[in-house]
Coordinates of C-alpha atoms in Angstrom, one line a residue:
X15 CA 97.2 76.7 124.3
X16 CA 98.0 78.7 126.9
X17 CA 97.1 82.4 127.8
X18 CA 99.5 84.8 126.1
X19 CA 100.6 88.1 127.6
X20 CA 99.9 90.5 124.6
X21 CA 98.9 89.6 121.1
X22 CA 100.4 87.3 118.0
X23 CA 100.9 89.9 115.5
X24 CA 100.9 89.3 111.6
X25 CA 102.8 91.7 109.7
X26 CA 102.5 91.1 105.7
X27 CA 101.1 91.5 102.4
X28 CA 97.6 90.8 102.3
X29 CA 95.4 89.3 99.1
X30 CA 91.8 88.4 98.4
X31 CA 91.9 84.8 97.4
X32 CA 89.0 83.7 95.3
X33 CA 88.5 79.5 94.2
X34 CA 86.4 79.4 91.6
X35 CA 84.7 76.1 90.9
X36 CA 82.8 73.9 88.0
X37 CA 82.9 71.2 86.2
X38 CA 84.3 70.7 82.9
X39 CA 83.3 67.9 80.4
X40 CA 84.4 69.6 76.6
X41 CA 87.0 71.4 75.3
X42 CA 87.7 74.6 73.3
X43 CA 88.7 74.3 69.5
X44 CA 92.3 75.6 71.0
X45 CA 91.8 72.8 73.5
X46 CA 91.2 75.2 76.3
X47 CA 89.2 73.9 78.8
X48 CA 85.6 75.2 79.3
X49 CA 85.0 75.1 82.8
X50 CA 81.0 75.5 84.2
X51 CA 81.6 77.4 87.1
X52 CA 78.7 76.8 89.6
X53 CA 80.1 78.6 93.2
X54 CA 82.8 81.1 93.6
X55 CA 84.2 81.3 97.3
X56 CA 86.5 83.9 98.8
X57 CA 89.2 83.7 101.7
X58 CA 91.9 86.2 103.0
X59 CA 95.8 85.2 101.3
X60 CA 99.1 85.8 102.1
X61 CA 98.8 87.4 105.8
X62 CA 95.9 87.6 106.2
X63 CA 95.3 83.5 105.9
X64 CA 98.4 83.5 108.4
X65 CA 96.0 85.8 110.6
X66 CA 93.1 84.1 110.3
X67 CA 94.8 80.5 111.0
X68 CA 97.0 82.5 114.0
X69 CA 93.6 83.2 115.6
X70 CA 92.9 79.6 116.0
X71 CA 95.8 79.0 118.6
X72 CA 95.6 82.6 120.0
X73 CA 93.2 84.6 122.0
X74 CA 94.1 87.8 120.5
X75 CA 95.9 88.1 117.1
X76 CA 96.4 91.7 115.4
X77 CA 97.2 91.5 111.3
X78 CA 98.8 94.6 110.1
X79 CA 99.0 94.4 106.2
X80 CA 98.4 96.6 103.2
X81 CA 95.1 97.3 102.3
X82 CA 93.7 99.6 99.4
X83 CA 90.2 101.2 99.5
X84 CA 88.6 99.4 96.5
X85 CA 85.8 97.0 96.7
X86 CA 88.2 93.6 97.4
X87 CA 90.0 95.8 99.8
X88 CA 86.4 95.9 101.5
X89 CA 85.7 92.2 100.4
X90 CA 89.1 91.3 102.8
X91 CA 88.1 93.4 105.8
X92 CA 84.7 91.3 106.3
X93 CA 86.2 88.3 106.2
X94 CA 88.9 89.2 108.8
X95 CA 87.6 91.8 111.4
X96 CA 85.4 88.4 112.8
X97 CA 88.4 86.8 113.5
X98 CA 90.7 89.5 114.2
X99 CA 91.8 93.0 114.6
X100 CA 93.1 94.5 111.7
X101 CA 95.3 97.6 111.0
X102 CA 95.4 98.7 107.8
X103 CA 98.5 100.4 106.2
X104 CA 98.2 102.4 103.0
X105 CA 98.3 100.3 99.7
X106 CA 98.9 102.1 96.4
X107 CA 97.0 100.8 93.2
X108 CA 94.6 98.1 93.7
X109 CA 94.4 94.7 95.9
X110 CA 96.1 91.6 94.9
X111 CA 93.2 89.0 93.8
X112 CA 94.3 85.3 93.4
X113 CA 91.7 83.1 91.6
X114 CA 92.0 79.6 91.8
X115 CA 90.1 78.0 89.1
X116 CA 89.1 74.1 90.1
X117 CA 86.9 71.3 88.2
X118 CA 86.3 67.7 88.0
X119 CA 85.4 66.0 85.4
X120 CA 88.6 66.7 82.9
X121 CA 89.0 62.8 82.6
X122 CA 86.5 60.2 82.1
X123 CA 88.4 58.0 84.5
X124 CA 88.2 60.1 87.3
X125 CA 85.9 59.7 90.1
X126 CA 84.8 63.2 90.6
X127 CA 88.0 64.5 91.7
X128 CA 88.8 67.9 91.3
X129 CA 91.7 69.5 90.5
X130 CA 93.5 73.1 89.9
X131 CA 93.5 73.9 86.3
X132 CA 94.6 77.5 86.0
X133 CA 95.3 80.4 88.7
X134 CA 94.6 83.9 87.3
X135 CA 96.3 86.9 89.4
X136 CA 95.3 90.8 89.2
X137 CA 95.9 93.8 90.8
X138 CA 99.3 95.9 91.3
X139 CA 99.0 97.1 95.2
X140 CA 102.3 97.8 97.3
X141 CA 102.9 99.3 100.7
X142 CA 103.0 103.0 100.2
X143 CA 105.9 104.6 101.3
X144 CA 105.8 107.3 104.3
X145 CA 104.6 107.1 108.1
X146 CA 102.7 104.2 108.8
X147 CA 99.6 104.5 111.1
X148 CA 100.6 104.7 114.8
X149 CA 99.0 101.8 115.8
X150 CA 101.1 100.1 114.1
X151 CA 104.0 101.1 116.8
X152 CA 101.5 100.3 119.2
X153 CA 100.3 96.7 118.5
X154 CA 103.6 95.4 117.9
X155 CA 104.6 97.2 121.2
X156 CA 102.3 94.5 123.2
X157 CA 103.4 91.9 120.3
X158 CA 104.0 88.2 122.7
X159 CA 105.2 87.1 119.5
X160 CA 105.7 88.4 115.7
X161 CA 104.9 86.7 112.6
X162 CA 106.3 88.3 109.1
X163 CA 104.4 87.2 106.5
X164 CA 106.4 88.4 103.4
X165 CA 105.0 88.2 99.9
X166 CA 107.1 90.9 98.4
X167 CA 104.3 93.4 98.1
X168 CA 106.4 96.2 100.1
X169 CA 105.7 95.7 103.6
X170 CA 108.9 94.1 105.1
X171 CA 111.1 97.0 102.9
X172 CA 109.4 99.5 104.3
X173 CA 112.2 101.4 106.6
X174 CA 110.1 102.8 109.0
X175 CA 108.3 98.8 109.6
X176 CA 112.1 97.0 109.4
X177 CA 113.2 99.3 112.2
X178 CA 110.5 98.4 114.6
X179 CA 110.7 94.8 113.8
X180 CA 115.0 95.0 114.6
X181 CA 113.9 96.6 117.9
X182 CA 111.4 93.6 118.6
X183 CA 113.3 90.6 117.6
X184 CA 115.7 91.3 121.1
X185 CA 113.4 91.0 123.2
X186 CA 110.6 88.6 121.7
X187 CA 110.1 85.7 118.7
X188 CA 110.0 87.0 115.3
X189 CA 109.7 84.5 112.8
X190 CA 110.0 85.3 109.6
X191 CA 108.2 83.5 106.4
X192 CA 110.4 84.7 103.4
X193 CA 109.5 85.0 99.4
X194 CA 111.6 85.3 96.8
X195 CA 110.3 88.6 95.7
X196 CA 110.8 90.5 99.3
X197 CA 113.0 91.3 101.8
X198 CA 115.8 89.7 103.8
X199 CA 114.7 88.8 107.3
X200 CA 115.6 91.3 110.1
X201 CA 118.9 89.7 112.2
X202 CA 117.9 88.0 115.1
X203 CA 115.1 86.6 113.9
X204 CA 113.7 83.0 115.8
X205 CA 112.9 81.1 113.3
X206 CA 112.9 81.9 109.0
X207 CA 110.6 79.2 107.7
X208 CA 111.5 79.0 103.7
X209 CA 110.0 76.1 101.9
X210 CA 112.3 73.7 99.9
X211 CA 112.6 75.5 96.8
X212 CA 112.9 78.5 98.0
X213 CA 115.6 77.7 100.1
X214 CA 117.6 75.7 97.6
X215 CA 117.4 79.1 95.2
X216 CA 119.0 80.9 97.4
X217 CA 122.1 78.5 97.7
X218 CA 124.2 76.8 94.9
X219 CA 122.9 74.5 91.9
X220 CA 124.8 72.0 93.9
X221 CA 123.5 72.1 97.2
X222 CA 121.1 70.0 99.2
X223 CA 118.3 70.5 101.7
X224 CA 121.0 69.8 104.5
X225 CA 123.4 72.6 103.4
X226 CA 120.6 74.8 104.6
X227 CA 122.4 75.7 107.6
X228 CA 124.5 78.0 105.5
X229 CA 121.0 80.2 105.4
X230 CA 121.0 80.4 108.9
X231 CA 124.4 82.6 109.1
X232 CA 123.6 84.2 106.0
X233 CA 120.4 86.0 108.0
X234 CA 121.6 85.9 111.1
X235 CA 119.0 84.3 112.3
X236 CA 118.8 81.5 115.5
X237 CA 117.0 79.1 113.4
X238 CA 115.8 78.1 109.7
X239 CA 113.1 75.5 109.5
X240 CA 112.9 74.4 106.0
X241 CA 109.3 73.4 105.2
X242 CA 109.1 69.8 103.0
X243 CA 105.6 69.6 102.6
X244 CA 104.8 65.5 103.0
X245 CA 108.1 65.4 104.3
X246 CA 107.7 67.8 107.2
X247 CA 110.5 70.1 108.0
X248 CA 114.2 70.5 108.4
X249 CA 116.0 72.5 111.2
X250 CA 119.0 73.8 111.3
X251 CA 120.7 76.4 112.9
X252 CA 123.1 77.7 115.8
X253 CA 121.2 75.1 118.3
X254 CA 121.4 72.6 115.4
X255 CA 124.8 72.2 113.6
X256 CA 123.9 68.8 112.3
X257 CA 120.3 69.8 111.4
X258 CA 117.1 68.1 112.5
X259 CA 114.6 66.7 110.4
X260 CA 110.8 66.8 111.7
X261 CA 108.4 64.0 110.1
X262 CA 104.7 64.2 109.7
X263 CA 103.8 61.3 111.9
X264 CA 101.8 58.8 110.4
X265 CA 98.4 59.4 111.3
X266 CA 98.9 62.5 110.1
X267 CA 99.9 61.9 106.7
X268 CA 97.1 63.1 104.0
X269 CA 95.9 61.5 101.1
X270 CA 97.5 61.8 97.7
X271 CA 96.3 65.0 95.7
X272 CA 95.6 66.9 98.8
X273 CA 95.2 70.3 98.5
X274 CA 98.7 72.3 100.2
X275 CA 97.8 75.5 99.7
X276 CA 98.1 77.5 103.6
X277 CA 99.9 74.5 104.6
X278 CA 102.8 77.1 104.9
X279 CA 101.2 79.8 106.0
X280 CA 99.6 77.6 108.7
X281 CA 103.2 76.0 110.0
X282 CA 104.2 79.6 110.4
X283 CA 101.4 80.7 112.1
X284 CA 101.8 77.4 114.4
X285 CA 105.5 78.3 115.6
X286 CA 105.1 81.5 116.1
X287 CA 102.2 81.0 118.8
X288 CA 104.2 78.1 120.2
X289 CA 106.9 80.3 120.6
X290 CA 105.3 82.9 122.5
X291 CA 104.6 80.9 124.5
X292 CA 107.9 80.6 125.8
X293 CA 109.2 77.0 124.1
X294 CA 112.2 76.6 122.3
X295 CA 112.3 76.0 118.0
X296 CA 112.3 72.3 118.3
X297 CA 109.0 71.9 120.3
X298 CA 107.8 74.9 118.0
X299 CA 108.5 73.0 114.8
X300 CA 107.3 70.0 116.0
X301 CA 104.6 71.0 116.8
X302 CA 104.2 73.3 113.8
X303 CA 104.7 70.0 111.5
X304 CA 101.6 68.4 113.0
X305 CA 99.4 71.3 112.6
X306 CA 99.9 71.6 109.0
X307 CA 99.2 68.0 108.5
X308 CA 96.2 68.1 109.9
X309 CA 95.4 71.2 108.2
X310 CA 95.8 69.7 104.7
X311 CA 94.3 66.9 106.0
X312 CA 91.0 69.2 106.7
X313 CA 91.4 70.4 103.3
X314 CA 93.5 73.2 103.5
X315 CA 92.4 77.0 102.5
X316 CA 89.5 76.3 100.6
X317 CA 87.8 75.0 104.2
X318 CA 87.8 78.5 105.2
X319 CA 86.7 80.3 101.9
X320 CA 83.0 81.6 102.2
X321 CA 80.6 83.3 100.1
X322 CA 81.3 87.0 98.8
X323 CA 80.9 88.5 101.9
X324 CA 78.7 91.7 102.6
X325 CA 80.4 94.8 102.9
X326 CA 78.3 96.5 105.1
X327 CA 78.8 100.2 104.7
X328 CA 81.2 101.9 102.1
X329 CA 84.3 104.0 103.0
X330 CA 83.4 107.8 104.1
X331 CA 84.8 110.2 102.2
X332 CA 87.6 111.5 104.9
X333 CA 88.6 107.4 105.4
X334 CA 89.2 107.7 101.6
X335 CA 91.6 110.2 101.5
X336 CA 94.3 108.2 103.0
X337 CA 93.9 105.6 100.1
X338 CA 94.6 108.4 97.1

């Protein structure tokens, strides 16, 4: 990748993911499952895995997401600030946790495979409304190139953010990754980078993946890429009337029963560094398509989850304040 002349910015909601895994060989009497956990592992979600993957293309990549002052808040921050530099926008109640609970051994015919059995969310933190930290106006002021990572947690509703991002999407790439619980992209945006069903909600029961083009209008954005998983991605848009489709090459393809998850949050992440770099959406989606292949094909998030990290001092009293 090339040199960039200012930073990839992420702007989203931020969560502590957590994969907790065991084995399991017996059942509860109400046939639940009883799972021997033997190592819990923790990773940055929502933006902040769009971050983290972002800082893998990019010399210099600047998250700016919600954070609140509790312990996970502190858990997410060390597993981060390594990689990149945070700003940290008020949250209000606690941080999002996302625990993945995976074992083998549910069947006697399989081979040690393991497999999601149950995902168990908590915490209620949104975006706080009011000023947001000035370095926020600042980073996205040397932004080469935007990423919105949206997870309807507040942060792409708040007025004061949306405004700056409208300003930004004139004069460099915004790409926005939409959830069905946030906002509606900013006009002008590059690229909106839904995955299937998410797209199809948003149009009639009657509708296909190449109607898509219909979202493109509705946001006013240059271009949607519509995310297939296996299948790669679909592009359509005002440079595309007939739509595009993008296939995983070959050798790229992953094995059956992969583990997806961040293979979204990576093709984002891909696009929007290619695209501050200066190329167009179809070299950007090509080459995001290939990047989240390969990703999966690595094993997806849980290759970057670690061991609870150590928070190495607590909050001082006057940081706390702002977190009330």
């Amino acid at each position: 990748m090339t040199a960039h002349p200012g930073p990839i910015v992420v702007l989203g909601d931020v969560f502590l993911d957590i994969d907790v895994d065991g084995h399991c060989d017996r059942y509860s009497q109400d046939d639940a499952p009883i799972v021997d956990v033997h190592a819990m592992r923790y990773r940055p979600g929502g933006a902040g895995l769009a971050a983290r993957l972002a800082a893998a293309d990019a010399d210099e990549v600047v998250l700016i997401g919600g954070f609140a002052g509790d312990h996970a808040g502190q858990q997410l921050r060390a597993l981060l600030e390594p990689y990149v530099e945070v700003i940290a926008v008020p949250l209000h109640g606690s941080t999002v946790c996302k625990q993945r609970v995976r074992a083998n051994g549910l069947r006697a015919e399989d081979s040690g495979e393991t497999v999601v059995i149950a995902r168990c969310d908590s915490g209620d933190g949104k975006v706080a409304p009011g000023p947001v930290p000035t370095e926020v106006d600042t980073a996205l002021a040397r932004a080469s190139g935007v990423l919105v990572s949206d997870y309807g947690r507040g942060m792409t509703s708040h007025p004061q953010i949306r405004g700056l991002l409208r300003t930004l999407a004139h004069r460099i790439p915004v790409v926005w990754d939409p959830h069905p619980l946030g906002s509606l992209p900013i006009p002008d945006t590059a690229i909106v980078t839904p995955n299937r069903s998410e797209a199809l909600r948003l149009l009639d029961s009657a509708s296909t993946i190449r109607d898509t083009g219909t979202l493109a209008r509705l946001w006013s954005a240059h271009a949607v890429a519509v995310t297939l998983g296996a299948d790669g991605a679909y592009l359509c848009g005002e440079e595309f009337p007939a739509g595009l489709r993008v296939r995983v090459p070959s050798e790229c393809q992953a094995a059956g029963g992969a583990d997806i998850c961040g293979a979204g949050d990576r093709f984002a992440a891909a696009a929007t560094v290619v695209l501050a770099e200066g190329e167009s959406a179809e070299p950007a989606v090509r080459h995001a398509v290939v990047a989240a292949a390969d990703f999966v094909c690595h094993g997806g998030a849980s290759s970057l989850a670690e061991p609870e990290p150590v928070v190495v001092s607590a909050m001082s009293a006057a940081d706390a304040v702002g977190w009330r």
